[in-house]
Coordinates of C-alpha atoms in Angstrom, one line a residue:
X1040 CA 22.9 -24.9 -6.7
X1041 CA 22.4 -21.6 -5.0
X1042 CA 21.5 -21.2 -1.3
X1043 CA 18.3 -19.1 -2.6
X1044 CA 17.4 -23.0 -4.4
X1045 CA 18.3 -24.5 -0.9
X1046 CA 16.3 -22.2 1.0
X1047 CA 13.2 -23.3 -0.8
X1048 CA 14.2 -27.4 -0.8
X1049 CA 14.4 -27.0 3.2
X1050 CA 11.5 -25.3 3.6
X1051 CA 9.9 -27.8 1.5
X1052 CA 11.4 -30.4 3.8
X1053 CA 10.7 -28.5 6.9
X1054 CA 7.1 -28.5 5.9
X1055 CA 6.5 -31.9 5.2
X1056 CA 8.2 -32.8 8.4
X1057 CA 5.8 -30.3 10.3
X1058 CA 2.6 -32.2 8.4
X1059 CA 4.1 -35.5 9.8
X1060 CA 4.8 -34.1 13.2
X1061 CA 0.6 -32.4 13.0
X1062 CA -0.9 -35.2 11.4
X1063 CA 1.1 -38.2 10.6
X1064 CA 0.9 -39.6 6.8
X1065 CA -1.8 -38.0 6.2
X1066 CA -0.1 -34.4 7.1
X1067 CA 2.8 -35.9 4.2
X1068 CA 0.2 -36.5 1.9
X1069 CA -1.2 -33.0 2.3
X1070 CA 1.7 -31.0 2.1
X1071 CA 3.5 -32.9 -0.2
X1072 CA 0.3 -32.5 -2.1
X1073 CA 0.9 -28.8 -2.2
X1074 CA 4.8 -28.9 -3.0
X1075 CA 3.4 -30.6 -6.2
X1076 CA 0.5 -28.4 -6.8
X1077 CA 3.5 -25.3 -6.4
X1078 CA 5.5 -27.0 -8.7
X1079 CA 3.2 -27.9 -11.3
X1080 CA 2.2 -24.4 -11.9
X1081 CA 6.1 -23.3 -12.6
X1082 CA 6.1 -25.9 -15.1
X1083 CA 3.7 -24.8 -16.7
X1084 CA 4.5 -21.3 -16.8
X1085 CA 7.1 -22.2 -18.0
X1086 CA 6.1 -23.9 -20.6
X1087 CA 3.6 -21.1 -21.4
X1088 CA 6.6 -18.9 -21.7
X1089 CA 8.5 -20.5 -24.1
X1090 CA 5.1 -21.2 -26.5
X1091 CA 4.9 -18.2 -27.2
X1092 CA 8.8 -17.1 -27.1
X1093 CA 8.7 -19.8 -29.8
X1094 CA 6.1 -18.2 -32.2
X1095 CA 8.9 -15.7 -32.7
X1096 CA 11.8 -15.1 -34.3
X1097 CA 15.3 -15.3 -31.8
X1098 CA 15.7 -11.6 -30.7
X1099 CA 13.1 -10.0 -32.0
X1100 CA 10.8 -7.0 -29.8
X1101 CA 8.9 -5.2 -31.0
X1102 CA 9.8 -2.2 -29.0
X1103 CA 13.2 -2.0 -27.4
X1104 CA 12.3 1.1 -26.0
X1105 CA 9.3 -0.3 -24.1
X1106 CA 11.4 -3.4 -23.3
X1107 CA 14.1 -0.5 -22.0
X1108 CA 11.7 0.8 -19.6
X1109 CA 10.8 -2.3 -17.9
X1110 CA 13.6 -3.7 -16.8
X1111 CA 14.9 -4.0 -13.7
X1112 CA 18.0 -5.5 -11.6
X1113 CA 16.8 -9.0 -10.3
X1114 CA 15.0 -10.0 -13.2
X1115 CA 15.3 -13.8 -14.2
X1116 CA 16.0 -14.5 -17.8
X1117 CA 12.6 -16.1 -17.9
X1118 CA 10.7 -13.0 -17.0
X1119 CA 12.7 -11.4 -19.7
X1120 CA 11.6 -13.5 -21.5
X1121 CA 8.1 -13.6 -20.8
X1122 CA 7.9 -9.7 -21.4
X1123 CA 9.5 -9.9 -24.7
X1124 CA 7.7 -13.2 -26.2
X1125 CA 11.0 -14.4 -27.7
X1126 CA 13.7 -15.5 -26.6
X1127 CA 17.0 -13.5 -26.9
X1128 CA 20.1 -13.5 -29.7
X1129 CA 22.8 -15.2 -26.9
X1130 CA 26.5 -12.7 -27.4
X1131 CA 28.3 -15.7 -24.9
X1132 CA 30.0 -18.7 -25.7
X1133 CA 28.8 -21.9 -23.8
X1134 CA 27.8 -21.8 -20.3
X1135 CA 30.2 -18.9 -19.9
X1136 CA 29.6 -16.7 -17.2
X1137 CA 27.6 -13.8 -17.4
X1138 CA 25.4 -14.7 -20.2
X1139 CA 24.2 -11.8 -22.4
X1140 CA 21.7 -11.1 -24.9
X1141 CA 19.9 -9.0 -27.3
X1142 CA 16.7 -8.4 -28.4
X1143 CA 16.4 -5.8 -31.8
X1144 CA 13.2 -4.7 -32.7
X1145 CA 12.0 -3.3 -36.6
X1146 CA 13.5 0.1 -35.9
X1147 CA 16.8 -1.7 -35.5
X1148 CA 17.2 -0.5 -32.1
X1149 CA 18.7 -3.2 -29.1
X1150 CA 18.6 -3.9 -26.1
X1151 CA 21.2 -5.8 -24.9
X1152 CA 20.9 -7.7 -21.7
X1153 CA 23.8 -9.0 -19.4
X1154 CA 22.6 -11.8 -16.6
X1155 CA 24.8 -13.0 -13.8
X1156 CA 23.6 -16.8 -12.9
X1157 CA 19.8 -15.9 -15.0
X1158 CA 19.5 -12.7 -13.2
X1159 CA 19.4 -9.6 -15.0
X1160 CA 22.1 -7.2 -14.1
X1161 CA 22.5 -4.6 -16.2
X1162 CA 21.5 -3.4 -19.6
X1163 CA 22.2 -1.3 -22.2
X1164 CA 19.6 0.1 -24.8
X1165 CA 21.2 1.6 -28.7
X1166 CA 19.2 3.4 -31.4
X1167 CA 20.4 2.7 -34.8
X1168 CA 22.5 5.8 -36.1
X1169 CA 21.6 8.6 -38.0
X1170 CA 22.4 9.3 -41.4
X1171 CA 23.3 12.3 -42.7
X1172 CA 19.9 13.0 -43.4
X1173 CA 18.3 12.3 -40.1
X1174 CA 17.2 8.8 -41.5
X1175 CA 18.6 6.0 -39.6
X1176 CA 21.6 4.7 -40.8
X1177 CA 21.1 1.3 -43.3
X1178 CA 21.9 -1.9 -41.3
X1179 CA 24.5 -3.9 -42.0

């Protein structure tokens, strides 16, 4: 568990303790209800993103150029899936770190993203190589 997740849970426990200190058990119920609401909102967001991603092919994005323009270090995998509206094609083996995913657009341009502990570290954008006539080379 990362220290950021630990801080969130310690903060929630501190809020519950503060609610108890200020208003007793009704304060615990109020703060507990707020924490539960926050958890449900997060769960709803995750399910909404995954529902949209389920309707698209794995590793597909409308425009790789637009995707790479919107990427920035520190985005979570969930935020990148929300941008692409599709799950990425995994390029890593099992639960190894860093995790690598690739998205491809109709012109065969690709964006390969590298995530370390769920956060975007770097990405690589590649266009298909042009043939002798200037047209994109056929996909292998």
